[in-house]
mmCIF file of C-alpha atoms in Angstrom:
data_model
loop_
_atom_site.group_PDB
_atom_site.id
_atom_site.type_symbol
_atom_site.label_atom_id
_atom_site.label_comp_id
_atom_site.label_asym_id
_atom_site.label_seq_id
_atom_site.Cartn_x
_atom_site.Cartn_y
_atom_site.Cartn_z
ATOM 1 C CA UNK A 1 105.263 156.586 75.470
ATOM 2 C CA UNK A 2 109.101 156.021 76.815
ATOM 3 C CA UNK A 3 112.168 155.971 73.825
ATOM 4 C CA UNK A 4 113.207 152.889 73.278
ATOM 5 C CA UNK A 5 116.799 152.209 74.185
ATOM 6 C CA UNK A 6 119.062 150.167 71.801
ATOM 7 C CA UNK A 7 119.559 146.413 72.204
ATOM 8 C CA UNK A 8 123.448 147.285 73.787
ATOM 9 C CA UNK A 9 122.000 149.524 76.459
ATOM 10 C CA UNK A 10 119.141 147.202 77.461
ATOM 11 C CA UNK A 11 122.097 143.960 77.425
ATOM 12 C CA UNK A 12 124.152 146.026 79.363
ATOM 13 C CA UNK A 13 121.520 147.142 81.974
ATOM 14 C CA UNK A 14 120.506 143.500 81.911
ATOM 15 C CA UNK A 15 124.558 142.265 82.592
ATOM 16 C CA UNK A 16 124.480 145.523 85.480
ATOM 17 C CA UNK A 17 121.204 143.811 87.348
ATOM 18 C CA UNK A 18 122.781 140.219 87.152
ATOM 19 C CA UNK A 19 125.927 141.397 88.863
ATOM 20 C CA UNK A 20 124.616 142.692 91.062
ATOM 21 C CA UNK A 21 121.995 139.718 91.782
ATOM 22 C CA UNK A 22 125.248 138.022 92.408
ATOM 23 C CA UNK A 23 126.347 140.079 95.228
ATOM 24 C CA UNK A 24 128.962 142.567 93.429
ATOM 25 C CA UNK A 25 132.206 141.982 95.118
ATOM 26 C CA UNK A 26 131.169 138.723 96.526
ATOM 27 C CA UNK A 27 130.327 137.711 92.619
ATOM 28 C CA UNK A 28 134.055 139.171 91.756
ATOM 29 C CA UNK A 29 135.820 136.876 93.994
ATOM 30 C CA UNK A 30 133.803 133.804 92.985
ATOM 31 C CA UNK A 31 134.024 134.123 90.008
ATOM 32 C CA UNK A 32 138.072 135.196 90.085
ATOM 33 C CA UNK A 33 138.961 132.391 92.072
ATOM 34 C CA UNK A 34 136.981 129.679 89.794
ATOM 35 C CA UNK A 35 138.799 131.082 86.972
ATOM 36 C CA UNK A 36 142.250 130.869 88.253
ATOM 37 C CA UNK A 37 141.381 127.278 89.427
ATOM 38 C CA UNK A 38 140.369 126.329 85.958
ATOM 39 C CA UNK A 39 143.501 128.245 84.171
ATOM 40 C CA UNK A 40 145.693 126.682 86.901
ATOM 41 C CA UNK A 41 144.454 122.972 86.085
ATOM 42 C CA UNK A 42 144.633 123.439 82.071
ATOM 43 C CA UNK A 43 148.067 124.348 82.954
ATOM 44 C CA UNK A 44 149.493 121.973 85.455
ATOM 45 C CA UNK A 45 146.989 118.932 85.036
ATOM 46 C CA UNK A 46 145.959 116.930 87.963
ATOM 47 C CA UNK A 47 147.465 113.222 88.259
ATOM 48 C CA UNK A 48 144.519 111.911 90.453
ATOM 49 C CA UNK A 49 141.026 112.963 91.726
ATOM 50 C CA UNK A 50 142.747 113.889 94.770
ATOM 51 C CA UNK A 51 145.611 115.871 93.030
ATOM 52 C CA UNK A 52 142.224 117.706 91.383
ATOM 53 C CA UNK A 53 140.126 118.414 94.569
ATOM 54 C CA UNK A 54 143.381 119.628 96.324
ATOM 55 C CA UNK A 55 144.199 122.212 92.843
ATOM 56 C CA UNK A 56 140.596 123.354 93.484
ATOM 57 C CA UNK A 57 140.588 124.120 96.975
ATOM 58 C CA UNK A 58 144.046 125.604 96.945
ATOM 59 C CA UNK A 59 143.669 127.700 94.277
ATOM 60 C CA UNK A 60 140.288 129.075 95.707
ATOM 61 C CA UNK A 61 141.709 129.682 99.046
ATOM 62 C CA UNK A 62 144.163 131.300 97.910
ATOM 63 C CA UNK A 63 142.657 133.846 95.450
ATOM 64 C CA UNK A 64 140.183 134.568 98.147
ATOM 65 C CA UNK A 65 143.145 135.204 100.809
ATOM 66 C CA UNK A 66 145.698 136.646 99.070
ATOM 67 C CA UNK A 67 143.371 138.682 97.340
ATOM 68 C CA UNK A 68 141.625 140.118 100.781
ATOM 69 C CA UNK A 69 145.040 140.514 102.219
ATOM 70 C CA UNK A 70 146.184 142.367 99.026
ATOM 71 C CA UNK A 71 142.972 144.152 99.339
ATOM 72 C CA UNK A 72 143.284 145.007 103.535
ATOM 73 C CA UNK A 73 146.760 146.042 102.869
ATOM 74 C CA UNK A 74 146.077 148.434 100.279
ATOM 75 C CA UNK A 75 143.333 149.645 100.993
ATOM 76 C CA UNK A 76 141.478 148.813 97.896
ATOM 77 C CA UNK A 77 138.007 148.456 99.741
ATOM 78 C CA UNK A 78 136.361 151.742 98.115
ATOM 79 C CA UNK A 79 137.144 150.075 94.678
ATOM 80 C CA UNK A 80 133.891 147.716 95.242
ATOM 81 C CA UNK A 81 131.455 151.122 94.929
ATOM 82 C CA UNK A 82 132.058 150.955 91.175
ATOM 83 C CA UNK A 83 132.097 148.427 88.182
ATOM 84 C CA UNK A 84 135.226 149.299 87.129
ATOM 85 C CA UNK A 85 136.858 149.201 90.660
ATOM 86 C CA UNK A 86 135.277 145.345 90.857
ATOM 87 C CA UNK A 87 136.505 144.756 87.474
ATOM 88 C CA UNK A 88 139.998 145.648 88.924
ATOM 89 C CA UNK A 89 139.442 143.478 91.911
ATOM 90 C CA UNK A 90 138.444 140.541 89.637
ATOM 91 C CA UNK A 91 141.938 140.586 88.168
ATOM 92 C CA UNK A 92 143.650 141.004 91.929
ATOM 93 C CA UNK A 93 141.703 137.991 93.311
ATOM 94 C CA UNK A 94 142.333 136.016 89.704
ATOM 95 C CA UNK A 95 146.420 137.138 89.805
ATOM 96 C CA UNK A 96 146.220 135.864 93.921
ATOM 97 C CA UNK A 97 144.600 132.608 93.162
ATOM 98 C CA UNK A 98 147.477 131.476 90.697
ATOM 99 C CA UNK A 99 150.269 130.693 92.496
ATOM 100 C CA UNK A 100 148.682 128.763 95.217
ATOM 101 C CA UNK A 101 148.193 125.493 93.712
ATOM 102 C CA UNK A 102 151.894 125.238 92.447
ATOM 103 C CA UNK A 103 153.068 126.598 96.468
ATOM 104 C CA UNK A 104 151.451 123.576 97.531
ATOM 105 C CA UNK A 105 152.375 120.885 94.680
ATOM 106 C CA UNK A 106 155.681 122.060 95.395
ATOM 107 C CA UNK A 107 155.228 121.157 99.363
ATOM 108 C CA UNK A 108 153.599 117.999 98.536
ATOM 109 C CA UNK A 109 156.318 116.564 96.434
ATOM 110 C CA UNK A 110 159.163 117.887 98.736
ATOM 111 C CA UNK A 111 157.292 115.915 101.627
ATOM 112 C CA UNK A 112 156.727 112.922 99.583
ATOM 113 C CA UNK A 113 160.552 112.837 98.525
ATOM 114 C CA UNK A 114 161.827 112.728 101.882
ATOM 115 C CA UNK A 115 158.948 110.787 103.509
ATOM 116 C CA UNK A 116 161.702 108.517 105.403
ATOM 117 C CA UNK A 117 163.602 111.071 106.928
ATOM 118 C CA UNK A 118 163.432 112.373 110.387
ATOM 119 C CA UNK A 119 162.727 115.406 111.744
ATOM 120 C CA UNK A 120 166.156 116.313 111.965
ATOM 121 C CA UNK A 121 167.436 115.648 108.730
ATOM 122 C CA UNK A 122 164.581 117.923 107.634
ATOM 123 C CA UNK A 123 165.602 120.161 109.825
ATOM 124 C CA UNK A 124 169.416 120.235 108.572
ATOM 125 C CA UNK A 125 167.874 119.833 104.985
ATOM 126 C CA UNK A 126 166.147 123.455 105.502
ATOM 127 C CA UNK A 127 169.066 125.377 107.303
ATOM 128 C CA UNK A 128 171.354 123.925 104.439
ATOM 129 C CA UNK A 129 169.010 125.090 101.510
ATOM 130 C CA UNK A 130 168.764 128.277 103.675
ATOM 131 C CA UNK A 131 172.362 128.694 103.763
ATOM 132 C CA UNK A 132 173.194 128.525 106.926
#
């Protein structure tokens, strides 16, 4: 007859077999990036429908690719042969995601601010900001 194992060990084998049902690393940066979209929104809420879909897809773009470029440039790959290296990743990919949305509100409203001007007074706009 086997021991039996304490209801901790058996959750935390359990939480071990549904991460990695999920795909490990593939589970950290969907679930990373759906977090910072959700922390990002409570923060800075949506106007419109629009507004939301565009907060979404930003913010999940850019947790996913800022946090594989953080990840390629660093070389953090061998982190995804261990929980705790994923668990790591998971807060790269979440830290990535966060700025993205407010990058591109930022964009959006400088656009829609100067949505009359020409090309060239964006242009001189730019180099003077630049300051040059």
């Amino acid at each position: 007859m086997s021991e039996p194992i304490s209801g901790s060990a058996a959750a935390a084998a359990g939480g071990a077999a549904a991460f990695k049902a999920i795909g490990g690393a593939a589970g950290v940066a969907a679930g990373a990036s759906g977090l910072a979209a959700f922390v990002v929104m409570l923060m800075v809420r949506p106007r419109t429908r629009g507004e939301w879909a565009v907060a979404l897809t930003c913010t999940v773009v850019s947790s996913l690719g800022g946090g594989a470029a953080v990840v390629q440039h660093f070389g953090l790959q061998s982190w995804t042969a261990d929980y705790i290296g994923l668990v790591a990743l998971f807060g790269l990919v979440f830290a990535c995601g966060l700025p993205g949305w407010a990058i591109v509100r930022w964009v959006f409203n400088y656009i829609n601010r100067r949505a009359d001007a020409g090309i060239d007074d964006i242009y001189a706009d730019l180099r003077k900001g630049m300051g040059q």
